[in-house]
Coordinates of C-alpha atoms in Angstrom, one line a residue:
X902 CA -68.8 -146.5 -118.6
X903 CA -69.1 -142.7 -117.7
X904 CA -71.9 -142.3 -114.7
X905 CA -71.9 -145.7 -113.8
X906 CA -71.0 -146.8 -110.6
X907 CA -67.7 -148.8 -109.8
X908 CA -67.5 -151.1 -106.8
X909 CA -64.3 -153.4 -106.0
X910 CA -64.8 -157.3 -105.1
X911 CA -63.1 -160.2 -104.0
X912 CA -64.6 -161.4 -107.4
X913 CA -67.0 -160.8 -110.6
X914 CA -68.5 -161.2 -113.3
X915 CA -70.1 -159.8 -116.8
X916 CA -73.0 -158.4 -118.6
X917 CA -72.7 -158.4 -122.6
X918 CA -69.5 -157.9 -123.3
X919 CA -69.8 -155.4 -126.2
X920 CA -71.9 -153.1 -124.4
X921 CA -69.1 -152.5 -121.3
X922 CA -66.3 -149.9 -121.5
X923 CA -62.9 -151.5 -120.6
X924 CA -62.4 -148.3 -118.0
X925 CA -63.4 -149.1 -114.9
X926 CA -63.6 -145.3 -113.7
X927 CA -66.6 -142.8 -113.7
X928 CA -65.2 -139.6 -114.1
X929 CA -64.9 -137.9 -117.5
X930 CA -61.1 -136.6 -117.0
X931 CA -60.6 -140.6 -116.1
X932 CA -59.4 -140.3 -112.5
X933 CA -59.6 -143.4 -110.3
X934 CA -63.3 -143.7 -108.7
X935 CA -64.1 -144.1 -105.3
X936 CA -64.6 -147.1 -104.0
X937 CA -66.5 -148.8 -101.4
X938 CA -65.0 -151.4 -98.8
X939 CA -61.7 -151.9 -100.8
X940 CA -58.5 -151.9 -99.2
X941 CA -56.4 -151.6 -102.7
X942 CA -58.5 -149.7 -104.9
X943 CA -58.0 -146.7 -102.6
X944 CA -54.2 -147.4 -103.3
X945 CA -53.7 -148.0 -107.2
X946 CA -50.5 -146.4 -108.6
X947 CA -50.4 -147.5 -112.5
X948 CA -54.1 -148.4 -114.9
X949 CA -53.9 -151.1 -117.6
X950 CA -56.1 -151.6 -120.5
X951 CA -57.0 -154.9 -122.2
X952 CA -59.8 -156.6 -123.2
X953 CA -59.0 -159.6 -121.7
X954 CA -57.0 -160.1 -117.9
X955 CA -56.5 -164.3 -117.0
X956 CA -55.2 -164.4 -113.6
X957 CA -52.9 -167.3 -112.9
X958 CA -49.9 -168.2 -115.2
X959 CA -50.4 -171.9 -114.8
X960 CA -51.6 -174.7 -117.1
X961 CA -55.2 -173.3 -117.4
X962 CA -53.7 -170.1 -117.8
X963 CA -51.6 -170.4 -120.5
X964 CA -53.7 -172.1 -122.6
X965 CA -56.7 -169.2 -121.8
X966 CA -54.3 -166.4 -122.8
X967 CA -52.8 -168.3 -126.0
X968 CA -56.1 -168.8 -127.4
X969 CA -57.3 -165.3 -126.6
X970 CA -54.1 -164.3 -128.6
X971 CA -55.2 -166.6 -131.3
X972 CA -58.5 -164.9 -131.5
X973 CA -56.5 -161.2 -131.4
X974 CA -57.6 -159.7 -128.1
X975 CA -55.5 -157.9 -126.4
X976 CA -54.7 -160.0 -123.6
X977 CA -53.0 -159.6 -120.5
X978 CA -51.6 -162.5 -118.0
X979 CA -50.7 -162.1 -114.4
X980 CA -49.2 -164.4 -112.3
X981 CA -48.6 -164.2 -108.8
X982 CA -44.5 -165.8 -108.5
X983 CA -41.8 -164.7 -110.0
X984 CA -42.0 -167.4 -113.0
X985 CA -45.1 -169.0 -114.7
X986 CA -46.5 -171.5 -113.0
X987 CA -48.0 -174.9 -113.9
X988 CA -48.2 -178.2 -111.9
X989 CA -49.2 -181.8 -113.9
X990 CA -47.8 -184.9 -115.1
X991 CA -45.1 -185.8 -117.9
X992 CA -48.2 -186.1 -120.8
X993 CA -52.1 -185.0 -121.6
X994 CA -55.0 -187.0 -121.4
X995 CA -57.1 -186.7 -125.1
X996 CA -59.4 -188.8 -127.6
X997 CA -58.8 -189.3 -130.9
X998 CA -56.2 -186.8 -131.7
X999 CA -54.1 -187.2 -134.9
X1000 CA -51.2 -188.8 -132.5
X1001 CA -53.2 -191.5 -130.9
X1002 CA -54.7 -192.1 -134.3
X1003 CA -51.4 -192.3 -135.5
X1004 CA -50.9 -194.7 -132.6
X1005 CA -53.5 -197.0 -133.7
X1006 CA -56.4 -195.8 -131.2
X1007 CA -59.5 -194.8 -132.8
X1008 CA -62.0 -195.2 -130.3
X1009 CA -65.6 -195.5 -131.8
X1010 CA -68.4 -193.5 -130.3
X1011 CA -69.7 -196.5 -127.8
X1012 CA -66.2 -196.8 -126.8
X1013 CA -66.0 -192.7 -125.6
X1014 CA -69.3 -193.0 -124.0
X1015 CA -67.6 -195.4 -121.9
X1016 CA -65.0 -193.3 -120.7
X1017 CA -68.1 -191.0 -119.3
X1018 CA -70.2 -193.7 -118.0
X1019 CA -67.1 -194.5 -115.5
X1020 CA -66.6 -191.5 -114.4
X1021 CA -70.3 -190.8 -113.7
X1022 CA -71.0 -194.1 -112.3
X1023 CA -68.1 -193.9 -110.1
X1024 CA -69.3 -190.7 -108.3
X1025 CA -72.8 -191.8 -108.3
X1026 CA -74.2 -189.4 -111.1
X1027 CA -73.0 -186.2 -109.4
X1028 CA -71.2 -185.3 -112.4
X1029 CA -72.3 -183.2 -115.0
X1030 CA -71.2 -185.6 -117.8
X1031 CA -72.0 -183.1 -120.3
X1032 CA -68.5 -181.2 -119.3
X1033 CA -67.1 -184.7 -119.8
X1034 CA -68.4 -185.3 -123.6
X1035 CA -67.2 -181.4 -124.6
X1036 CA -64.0 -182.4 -123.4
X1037 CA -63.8 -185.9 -125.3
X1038 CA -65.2 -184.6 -128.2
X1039 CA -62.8 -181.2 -128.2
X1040 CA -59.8 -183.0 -127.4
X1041 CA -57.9 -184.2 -130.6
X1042 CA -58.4 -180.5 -131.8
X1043 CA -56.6 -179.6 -128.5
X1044 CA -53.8 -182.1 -129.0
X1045 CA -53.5 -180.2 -132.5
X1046 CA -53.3 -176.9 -131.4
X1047 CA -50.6 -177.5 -128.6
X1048 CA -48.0 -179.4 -131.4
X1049 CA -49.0 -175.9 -133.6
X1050 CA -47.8 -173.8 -130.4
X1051 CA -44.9 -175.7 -130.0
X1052 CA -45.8 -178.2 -127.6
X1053 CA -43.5 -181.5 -128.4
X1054 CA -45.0 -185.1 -127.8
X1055 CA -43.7 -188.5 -128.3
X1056 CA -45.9 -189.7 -130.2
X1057 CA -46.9 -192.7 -127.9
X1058 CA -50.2 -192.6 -126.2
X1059 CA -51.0 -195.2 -123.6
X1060 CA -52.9 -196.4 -120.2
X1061 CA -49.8 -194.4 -118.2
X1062 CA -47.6 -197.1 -118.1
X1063 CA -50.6 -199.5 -116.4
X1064 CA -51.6 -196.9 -113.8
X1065 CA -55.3 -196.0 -115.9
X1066 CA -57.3 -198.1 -117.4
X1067 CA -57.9 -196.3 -120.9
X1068 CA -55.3 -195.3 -123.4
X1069 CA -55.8 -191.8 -123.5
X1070 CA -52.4 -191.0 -121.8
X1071 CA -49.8 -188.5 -124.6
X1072 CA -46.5 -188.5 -123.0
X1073 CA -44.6 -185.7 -123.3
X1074 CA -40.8 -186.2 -124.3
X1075 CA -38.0 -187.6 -122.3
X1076 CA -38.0 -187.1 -118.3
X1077 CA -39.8 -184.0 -119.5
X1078 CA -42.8 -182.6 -117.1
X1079 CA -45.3 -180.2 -117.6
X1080 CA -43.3 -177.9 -116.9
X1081 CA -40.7 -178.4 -119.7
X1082 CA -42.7 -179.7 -122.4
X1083 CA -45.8 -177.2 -121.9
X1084 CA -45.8 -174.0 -119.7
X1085 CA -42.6 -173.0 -122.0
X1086 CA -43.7 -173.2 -125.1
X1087 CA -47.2 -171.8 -124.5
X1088 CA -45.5 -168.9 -123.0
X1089 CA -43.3 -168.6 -125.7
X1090 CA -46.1 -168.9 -128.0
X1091 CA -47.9 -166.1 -125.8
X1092 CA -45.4 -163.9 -126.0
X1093 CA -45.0 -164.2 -130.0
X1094 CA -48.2 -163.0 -130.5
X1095 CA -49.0 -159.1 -130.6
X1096 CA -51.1 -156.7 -127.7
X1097 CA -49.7 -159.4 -125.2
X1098 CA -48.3 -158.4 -121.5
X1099 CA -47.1 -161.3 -119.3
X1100 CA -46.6 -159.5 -115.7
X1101 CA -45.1 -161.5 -113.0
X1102 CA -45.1 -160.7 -109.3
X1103 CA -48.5 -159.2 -109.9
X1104 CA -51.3 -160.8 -107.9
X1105 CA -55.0 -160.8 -108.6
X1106 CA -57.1 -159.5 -105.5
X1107 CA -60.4 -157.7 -106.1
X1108 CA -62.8 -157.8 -108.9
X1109 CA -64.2 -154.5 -110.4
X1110 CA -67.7 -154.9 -110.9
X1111 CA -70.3 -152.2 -112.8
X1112 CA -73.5 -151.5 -111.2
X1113 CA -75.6 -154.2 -112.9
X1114 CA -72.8 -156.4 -110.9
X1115 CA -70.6 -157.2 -114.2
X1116 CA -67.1 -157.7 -113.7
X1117 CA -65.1 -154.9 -116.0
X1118 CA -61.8 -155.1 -114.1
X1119 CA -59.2 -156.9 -111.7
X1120 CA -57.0 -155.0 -109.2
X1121 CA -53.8 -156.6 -108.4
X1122 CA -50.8 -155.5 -106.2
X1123 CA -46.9 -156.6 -106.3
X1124 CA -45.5 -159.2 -103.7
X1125 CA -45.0 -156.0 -101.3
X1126 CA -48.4 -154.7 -101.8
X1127 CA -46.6 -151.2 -102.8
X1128 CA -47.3 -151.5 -106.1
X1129 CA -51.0 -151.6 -106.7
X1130 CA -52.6 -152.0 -110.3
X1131 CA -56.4 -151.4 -112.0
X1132 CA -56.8 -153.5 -115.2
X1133 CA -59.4 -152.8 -116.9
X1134 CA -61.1 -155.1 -119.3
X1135 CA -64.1 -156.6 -120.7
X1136 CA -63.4 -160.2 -119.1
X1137 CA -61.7 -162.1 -116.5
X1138 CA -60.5 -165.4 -116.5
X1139 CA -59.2 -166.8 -112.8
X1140 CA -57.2 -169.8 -113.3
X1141 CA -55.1 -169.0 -110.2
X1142 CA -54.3 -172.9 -109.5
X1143 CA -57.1 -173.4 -106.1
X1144 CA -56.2 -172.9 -102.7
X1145 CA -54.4 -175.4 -101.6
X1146 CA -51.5 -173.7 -100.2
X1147 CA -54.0 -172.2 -98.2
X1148 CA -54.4 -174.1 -94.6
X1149 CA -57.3 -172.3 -93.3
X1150 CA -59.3 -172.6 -96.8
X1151 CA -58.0 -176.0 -96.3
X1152 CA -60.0 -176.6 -93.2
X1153 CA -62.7 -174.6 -93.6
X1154 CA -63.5 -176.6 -96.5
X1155 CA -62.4 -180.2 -95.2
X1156 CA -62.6 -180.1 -91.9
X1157 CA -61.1 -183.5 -91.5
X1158 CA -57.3 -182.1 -93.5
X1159 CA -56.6 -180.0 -90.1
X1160 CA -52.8 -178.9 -88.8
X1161 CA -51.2 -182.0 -87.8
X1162 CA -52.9 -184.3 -90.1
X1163 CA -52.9 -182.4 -93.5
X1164 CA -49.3 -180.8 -94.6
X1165 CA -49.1 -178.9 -98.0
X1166 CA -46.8 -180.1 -100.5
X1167 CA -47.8 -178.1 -104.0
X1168 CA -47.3 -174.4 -105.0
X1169 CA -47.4 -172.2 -102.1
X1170 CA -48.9 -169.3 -104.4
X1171 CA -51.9 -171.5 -104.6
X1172 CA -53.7 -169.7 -101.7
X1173 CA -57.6 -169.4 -103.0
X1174 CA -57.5 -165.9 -105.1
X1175 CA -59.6 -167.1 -107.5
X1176 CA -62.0 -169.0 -105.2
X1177 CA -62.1 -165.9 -103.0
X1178 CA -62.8 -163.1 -105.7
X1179 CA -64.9 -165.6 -107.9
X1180 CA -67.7 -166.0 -104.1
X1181 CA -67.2 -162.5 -103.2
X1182 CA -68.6 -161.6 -106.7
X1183 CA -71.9 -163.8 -106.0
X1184 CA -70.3 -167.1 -107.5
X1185 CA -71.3 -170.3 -105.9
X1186 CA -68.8 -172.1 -104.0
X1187 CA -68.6 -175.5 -104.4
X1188 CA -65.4 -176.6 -103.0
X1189 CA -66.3 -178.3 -99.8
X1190 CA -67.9 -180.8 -102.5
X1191 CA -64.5 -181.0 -104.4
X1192 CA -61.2 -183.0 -103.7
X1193 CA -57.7 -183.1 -103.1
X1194 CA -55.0 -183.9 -105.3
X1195 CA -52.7 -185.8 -102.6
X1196 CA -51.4 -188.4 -101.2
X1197 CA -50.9 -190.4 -97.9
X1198 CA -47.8 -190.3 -96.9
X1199 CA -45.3 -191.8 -93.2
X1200 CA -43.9 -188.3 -93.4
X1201 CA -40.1 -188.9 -91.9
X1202 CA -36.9 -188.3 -92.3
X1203 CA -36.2 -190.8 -95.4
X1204 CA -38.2 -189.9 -98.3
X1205 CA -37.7 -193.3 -99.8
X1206 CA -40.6 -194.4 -97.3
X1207 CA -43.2 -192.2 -97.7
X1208 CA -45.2 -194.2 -99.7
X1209 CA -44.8 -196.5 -96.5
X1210 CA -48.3 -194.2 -95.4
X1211 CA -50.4 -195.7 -98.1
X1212 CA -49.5 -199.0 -99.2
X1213 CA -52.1 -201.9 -99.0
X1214 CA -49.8 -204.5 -97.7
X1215 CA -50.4 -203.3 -93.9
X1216 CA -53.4 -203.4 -91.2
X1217 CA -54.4 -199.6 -90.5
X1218 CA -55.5 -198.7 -87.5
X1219 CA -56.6 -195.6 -86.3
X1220 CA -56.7 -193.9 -82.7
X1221 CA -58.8 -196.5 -80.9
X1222 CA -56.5 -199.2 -82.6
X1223 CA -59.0 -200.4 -84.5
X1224 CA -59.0 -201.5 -88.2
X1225 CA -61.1 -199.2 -90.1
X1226 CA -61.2 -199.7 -93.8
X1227 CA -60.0 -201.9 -96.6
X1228 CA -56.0 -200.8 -97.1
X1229 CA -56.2 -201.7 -100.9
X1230 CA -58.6 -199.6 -101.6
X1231 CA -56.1 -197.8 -103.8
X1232 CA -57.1 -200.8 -106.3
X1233 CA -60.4 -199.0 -107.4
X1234 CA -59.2 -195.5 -107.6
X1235 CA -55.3 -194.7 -106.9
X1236 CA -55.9 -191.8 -104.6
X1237 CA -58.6 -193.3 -102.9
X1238 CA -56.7 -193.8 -99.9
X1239 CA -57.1 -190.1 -98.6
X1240 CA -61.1 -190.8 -98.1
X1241 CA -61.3 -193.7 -95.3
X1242 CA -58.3 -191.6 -93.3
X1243 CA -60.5 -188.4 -93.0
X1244 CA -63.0 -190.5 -91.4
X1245 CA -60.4 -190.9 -88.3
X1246 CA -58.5 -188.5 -86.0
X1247 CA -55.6 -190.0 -86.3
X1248 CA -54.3 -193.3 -88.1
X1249 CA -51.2 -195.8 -89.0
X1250 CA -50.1 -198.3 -90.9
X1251 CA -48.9 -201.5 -88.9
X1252 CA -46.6 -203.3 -90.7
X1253 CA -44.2 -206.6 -90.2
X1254 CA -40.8 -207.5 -91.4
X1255 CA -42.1 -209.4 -94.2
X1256 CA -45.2 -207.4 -95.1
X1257 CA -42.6 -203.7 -95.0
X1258 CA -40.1 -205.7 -97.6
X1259 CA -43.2 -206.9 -99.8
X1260 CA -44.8 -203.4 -99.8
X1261 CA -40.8 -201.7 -100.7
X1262 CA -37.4 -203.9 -102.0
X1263 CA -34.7 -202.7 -99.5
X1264 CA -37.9 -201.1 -97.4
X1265 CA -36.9 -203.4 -94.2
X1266 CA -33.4 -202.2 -93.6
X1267 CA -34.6 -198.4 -94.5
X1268 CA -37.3 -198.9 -92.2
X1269 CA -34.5 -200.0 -89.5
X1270 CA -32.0 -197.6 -89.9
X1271 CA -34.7 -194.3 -89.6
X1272 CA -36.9 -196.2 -87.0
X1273 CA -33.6 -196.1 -84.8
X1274 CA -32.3 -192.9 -85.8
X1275 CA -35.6 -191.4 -84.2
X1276 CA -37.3 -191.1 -86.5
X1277 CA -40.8 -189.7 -85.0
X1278 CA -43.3 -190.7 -88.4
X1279 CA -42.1 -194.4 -88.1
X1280 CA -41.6 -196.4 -84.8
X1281 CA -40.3 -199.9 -84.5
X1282 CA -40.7 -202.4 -81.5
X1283 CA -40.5 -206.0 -81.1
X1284 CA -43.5 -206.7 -80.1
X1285 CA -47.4 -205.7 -81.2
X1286 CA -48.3 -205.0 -77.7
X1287 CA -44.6 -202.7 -77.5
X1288 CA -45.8 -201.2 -80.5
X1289 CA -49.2 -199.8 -79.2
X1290 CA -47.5 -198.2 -76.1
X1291 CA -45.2 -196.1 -78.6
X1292 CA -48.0 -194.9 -80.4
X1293 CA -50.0 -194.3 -77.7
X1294 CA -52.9 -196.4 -78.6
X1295 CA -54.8 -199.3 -75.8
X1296 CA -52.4 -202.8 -76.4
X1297 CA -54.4 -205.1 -75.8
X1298 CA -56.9 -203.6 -78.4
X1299 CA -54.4 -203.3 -80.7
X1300 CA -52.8 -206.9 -80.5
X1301 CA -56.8 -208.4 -80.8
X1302 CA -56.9 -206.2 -83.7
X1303 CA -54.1 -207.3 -85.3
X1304 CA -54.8 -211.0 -84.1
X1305 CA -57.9 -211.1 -86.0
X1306 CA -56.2 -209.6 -89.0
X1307 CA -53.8 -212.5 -88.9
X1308 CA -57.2 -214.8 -89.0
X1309 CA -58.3 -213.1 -92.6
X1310 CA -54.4 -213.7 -93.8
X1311 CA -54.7 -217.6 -92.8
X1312 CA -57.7 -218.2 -93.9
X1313 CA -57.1 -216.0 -97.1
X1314 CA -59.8 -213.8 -97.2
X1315 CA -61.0 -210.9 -95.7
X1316 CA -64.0 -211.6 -93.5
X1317 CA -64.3 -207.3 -92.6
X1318 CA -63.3 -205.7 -95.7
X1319 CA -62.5 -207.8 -98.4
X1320 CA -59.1 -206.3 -99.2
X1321 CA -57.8 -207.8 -102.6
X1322 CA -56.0 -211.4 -100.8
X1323 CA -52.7 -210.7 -102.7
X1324 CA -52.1 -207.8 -99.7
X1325 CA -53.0 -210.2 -96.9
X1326 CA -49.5 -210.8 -95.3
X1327 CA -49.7 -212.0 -92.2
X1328 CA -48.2 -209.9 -89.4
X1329 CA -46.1 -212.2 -87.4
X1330 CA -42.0 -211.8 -88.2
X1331 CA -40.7 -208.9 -85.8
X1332 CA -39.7 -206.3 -86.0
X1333 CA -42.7 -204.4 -85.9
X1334 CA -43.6 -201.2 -87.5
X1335 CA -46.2 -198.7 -87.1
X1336 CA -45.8 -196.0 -89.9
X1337 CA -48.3 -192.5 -89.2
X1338 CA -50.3 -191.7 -91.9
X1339 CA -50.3 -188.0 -92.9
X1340 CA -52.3 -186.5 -95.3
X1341 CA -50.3 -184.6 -98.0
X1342 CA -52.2 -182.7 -100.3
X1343 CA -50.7 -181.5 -103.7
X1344 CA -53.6 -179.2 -104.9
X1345 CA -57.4 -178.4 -104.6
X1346 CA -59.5 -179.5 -107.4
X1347 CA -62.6 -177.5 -108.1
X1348 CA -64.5 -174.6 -105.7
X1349 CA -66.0 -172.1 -107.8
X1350 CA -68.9 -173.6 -110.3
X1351 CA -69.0 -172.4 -113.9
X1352 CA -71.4 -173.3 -116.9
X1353 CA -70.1 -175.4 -119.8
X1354 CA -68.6 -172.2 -121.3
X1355 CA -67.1 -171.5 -117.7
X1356 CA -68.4 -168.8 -116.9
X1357 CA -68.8 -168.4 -113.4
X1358 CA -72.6 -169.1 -112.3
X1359 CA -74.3 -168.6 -109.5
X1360 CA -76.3 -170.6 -106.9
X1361 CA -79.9 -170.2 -109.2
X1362 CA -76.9 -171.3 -112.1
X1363 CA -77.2 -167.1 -113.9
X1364 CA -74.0 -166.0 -115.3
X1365 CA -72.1 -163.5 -113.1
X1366 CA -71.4 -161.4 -116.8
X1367 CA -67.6 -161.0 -117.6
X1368 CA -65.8 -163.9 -115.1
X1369 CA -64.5 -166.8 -116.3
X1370 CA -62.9 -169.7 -113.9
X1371 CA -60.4 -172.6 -115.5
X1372 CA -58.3 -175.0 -114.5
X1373 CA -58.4 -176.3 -111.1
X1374 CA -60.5 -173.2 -110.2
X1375 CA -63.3 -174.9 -111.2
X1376 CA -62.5 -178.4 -112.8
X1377 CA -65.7 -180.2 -113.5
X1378 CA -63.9 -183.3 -113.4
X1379 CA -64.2 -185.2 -110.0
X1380 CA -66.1 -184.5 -106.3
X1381 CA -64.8 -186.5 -103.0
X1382 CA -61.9 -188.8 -105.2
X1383 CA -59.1 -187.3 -107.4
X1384 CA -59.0 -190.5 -109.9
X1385 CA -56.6 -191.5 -112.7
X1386 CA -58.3 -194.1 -114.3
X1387 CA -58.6 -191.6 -117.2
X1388 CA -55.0 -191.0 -116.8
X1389 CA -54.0 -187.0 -118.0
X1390 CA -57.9 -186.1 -117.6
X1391 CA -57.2 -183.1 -114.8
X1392 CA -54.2 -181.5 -117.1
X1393 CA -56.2 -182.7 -120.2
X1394 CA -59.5 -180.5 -119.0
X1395 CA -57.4 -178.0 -117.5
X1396 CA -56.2 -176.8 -121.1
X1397 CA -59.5 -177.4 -122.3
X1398 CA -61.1 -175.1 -120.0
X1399 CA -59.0 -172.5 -120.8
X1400 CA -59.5 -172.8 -124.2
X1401 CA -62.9 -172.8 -124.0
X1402 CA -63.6 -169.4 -121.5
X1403 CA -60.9 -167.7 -124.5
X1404 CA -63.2 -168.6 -127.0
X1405 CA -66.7 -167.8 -125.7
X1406 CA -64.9 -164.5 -124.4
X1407 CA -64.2 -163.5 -128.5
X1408 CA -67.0 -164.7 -129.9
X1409 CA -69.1 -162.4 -128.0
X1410 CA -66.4 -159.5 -128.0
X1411 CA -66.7 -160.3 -131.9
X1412 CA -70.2 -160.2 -132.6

C-alpha cells in the first residue's frame, strides 16, 4: 500500500481483499507511518504479518482461526489473558448432524422452520431470521467438523435435561464444560496447522484503516502496555467475548444494570474491545438493543441461596413495596427474570417459611443460619410489617401488598398477573424473609451489527471492507431476553459465526 495513507482506529473494516497490501506502512524502506490521534501506534516496538488477525481466543475465536487454518491462511490469534478464553455450557446446540441423527432426531424441514418461528415470534419479528436458517441449515456440518478437530461428544442429544423445549442440545462428555471438551482441542487443532501464531497477553486496541477507510491492520499492546504491536493483514475478525466486564459500557448501554444493582460475574477480560474498535471504525452499534446473559441473584454470604433472587415461589416487591410483575415469569423464557427488575430501582423477593422450603430442600434452615449471621442480602423478621422496616420500604404498604397476594393464593389464581398457581404459596408461617434481588450478569450478547457473512456493516447496512465480528460480538441471536428454549443456540451460533467470517475471508483472498 505504498503512498497510501494509514490512520489508526478504535475499529475497521475492508475493501477487496486481494487488492490491499498486508503492510500497513507508507514508506518504501517500511518504517512505521505516522499516525493521527493514536496513542499506540506512535509506540509500536515489534510488526507482524498475516493475512488474517481474529482478536479474542474464546469460543468464536477458535473456531474463526481453525477454519482460516483449514482454508491455509496464515492466521494469527491474540488473546487478551494469559490462557485462551471461552465461556458456554457442557454441549452445542445443532440440527441434524450425524450424532443426533444417530440419536434418532431427523427433524423434517416444517419441523426446523419451527425452531425459527419461535424465536422470531418471541421477539416480535425483530430478528433477522435469515441468520437463524444459515445457522440451522449449517449446523450438522459444524457438528462434523468439531469431532474432525478433536472435539469429543457423547453421542446424546437432548432438550437439556428439560430446561429447552427442542432436542437440539449435544452434550459434551462427562462433567466436561466448554472449556474441557472445546477450547482445548480447537487450540490444539490451531496449533497443528502451519503459518499459525497463538499470542497471549496481547490485546487488540486500534484498527488500521487505509484511506478508502478499509481495515488492513490491528495494533495491540501487552498487559503493561510496554510492549506494543502492528499486525498487519488483510482481515480482522473481533470475537473478543462483549463487554461485559465493563461497568460503564454496562450502563451506558442499560442504564437500568447501574453499580449497586448490576455486579459482574463472567470474564473480566470481556471489557468491549471489539465493540469499541468495531464503532470507532464507522460500525453501527447495536448493543443498547441487545441482552445480558445473567441471572438474578440474593447475593450473600451462602452461595447455596442465590437462586433465592429469582425463584417464582415468592411475592416481589420493589422500592415502594409494591408487587410489580408476574415472579414465574421464568416459565416462558428462563432468563426472563432480569427484564421486569430493570423496570424498578430496587427490588426483593418476600418469602415465608413454607414458600423458602418449597422454592429450596434445606433452604429454611440455610435461610436462618445466614439471615442471623448478618447476612445484609437476606433479612429475616417475624412479622410482614417487621420486615418492611428492615428493608426500609412503607409497612403498611407492604403488609396490604402481601395481604392481597395471600387473596390470589386462597382463591387460587392470580387476579394481577396470572403467575402459573403451582407458585401461589401463601405467605403466612413466620419467619419472614425478604431476599434482595441483584442483577448478575455473565456476558453481553450482541453490540456490533454484521451482515449474514459477518462482516461488520454500517448504519445504511455497507460493509466496513476487511472487519469481521463473531461470537458474542455480534450474535444475531436474541434482543431484550437471553433464552434457552433452543438450548446450546448462543455457543452453537458462536462457532458458526466464526466459521463463517473464516470462510468468506478465503474465499475472497482466493479468488
Amino acid at each position: 500500500m505504498t503512498g497510501a495513507a494509514v490512520g489508526a482506529a478504535s475499529l475497521g473494516v475492508w475493501g477487496a481483499l486481494g487488492g490491499c497490501s498486508p503492510s500497513a506502512r507508507t514508506d518504501e524502506d517500511n518504517s512505521v507511518s505516522e499516525v493521527q490521534n493514536s496513542s499506540f501506534a506512535q509506540r509500536v516496538t515489534k510488526d507482524v504479518d498475516a493475512d488474517v488477525v481474529v482478536v479474542g481466543a474464546g469460543v468464536a475465536g477458535l473456531a474463526a482461526a481453525v477454519k482460516c487454518a483449514d482454508e491455509g491462511l496464515n492466521t494469527v490469534l491474540i488473546e487478551a489473558s494469559e490462557v485462551r478464553g471461552g465461556y458456554g455450557p457442557e454441549g452445542i446446540c445443532a440440527v441434524n448432524s450425524s450424532l443426533s441423527k444417530a440419536a434418532g432426531i431427523d427433524l423434517a424441514d416444517a419441523e426446523v422452520a419451527e425452531l425459527v418461528h419461535h424465536d422470531d415470534e418471541f421477539f416480535n419479528y425483530r430478528l433477522n431470521a435469515l441468520f437463524m436458517r444459515d445457522f440451522f441449515s449449517g449446523s450438522g456440518a459444524m457438528i462434523d467438523w468439531l469431532v474432525e478437530k478433536g472435539v469429543e461428544f457423547t453421542g446424546v442429544v437432548d432438550n437439556y435435561k428439560g430446561i429447552g423445549r427442542f432436542e437440539t442440545f449435544h452434550w459434551f462428555p462427562g462433567d466436561h464444560n466448554c472449556a474441557n471438551a472445546y477450547s482445548a482441542h480447537m487450540e490444539e487443532a490451531f496449533l497443528a496447522q502451519p503459518n499459525t501464531q497463538f499470542l497471549t497477553d496481547t490485546r487488540g486496541r486500534e484498527l488500521l484503516l487505509d484511506e478508502k477507510g478499509a481495515v488492513v491492520g490491528v495494533i495491540a499492546t501487552n498487559s503493561k502496555e510496554d510492549e506494543v504491536t502492528q499486525f498487519n493483514c488483510k482481515a480482522v475478525i473481533l470475537a473478543s467475548g462483549g463487554y461485559g466486564a465493563n461497568p460503564e459500557m454496562v450502563e451506558r448501554y442499560h442504564p437500568t444494570m447501574y453499580e449497586g444493582r448490576w455486579i459482574c460475574d463472567g470474564i473480566m477480560t470481556n471489557v468491549g474491545d471489539g465493540l469499541t474498535m468495531a464503532v470507532s471504525a464507522g460500525g453501527r452499534n447495536v448493543a443498547p438493543e441487545r441482552c445480558f446473559l445473567g441471572h438474578l441473584y440474593c447475593y450473600g454470604k451462602d452461595e447455596s441461596l442465590y437462586k433465592l433472587g429469582e425463584r417464582g415461589h415468592g411475592c416481589w416487591v420493589n422500592q415502594d413495596a409494591e408487587r410489580f410483575t408476574n415472579e414465574g415469569c421464568s416459565k416462558t423464557a428462563a432468563l426472563a427474570v432480569l427484564n421486569p427488575v430493570r423496570e424498578q430501582k430496587d427490588t426483593f423477593a418476600i418469602y415465608d417459611a413454607k414458600a423458602i422450603e418449597a422454592a429450596g430442600k434445606g433452604w429454611l434452615d440455610a435461610a436462618k443460619a445466614a439471615a442471623e449471621a448478618g447476612d445484609s442480602e437476606l433479612l429475616m423478621a417475624d412479622s410482614i410489617a417487621d420486615l418492611a422496616d428492615l428493608i426500609g420500604v412503607d409497612n403498611e404498604q407492604l403488609v396490604a401488598t402481601i395481604n392481597r397476594y395471600n387473596e390470589h393464593c386462597d382463591a387460587g389464581i392470580d387476579a394481577d398477573y396470572l403467575k402459573d398457581p403451582s407458585f401461589l404459596i401463601k405467605l403466612d408461617t413466620p419467619p419472614f424473609f425478604a431476599a434482595h434481588q441483584l442483577m448478575v450478569g455473565h456476558g453481553s450478547i450482541g453490540g456490533i451489527a454484521v451482515d449474514r457473512n459477518y462482516r461488520v456493516v454500517r448504519n445504511d447496512f455497507s460493509v466496513v471492507e476487511g472487519l469481521f465480528a463473531a461470537g458474542t460480538d455480534s450474535s444475531q441471536l436474541y434482543r431484550e431476553t437471553y433464552k434457552i428454549e433452543i438450548p446450546g443456540s448462543c455457543m452453537g451460533t458462536n462457532v458458526f459465526s466464526g466459521m463463517r467470517a473464516a470462510e468468506t475471508i478465503a474465499s475472497q483472498l482466493h479468488v
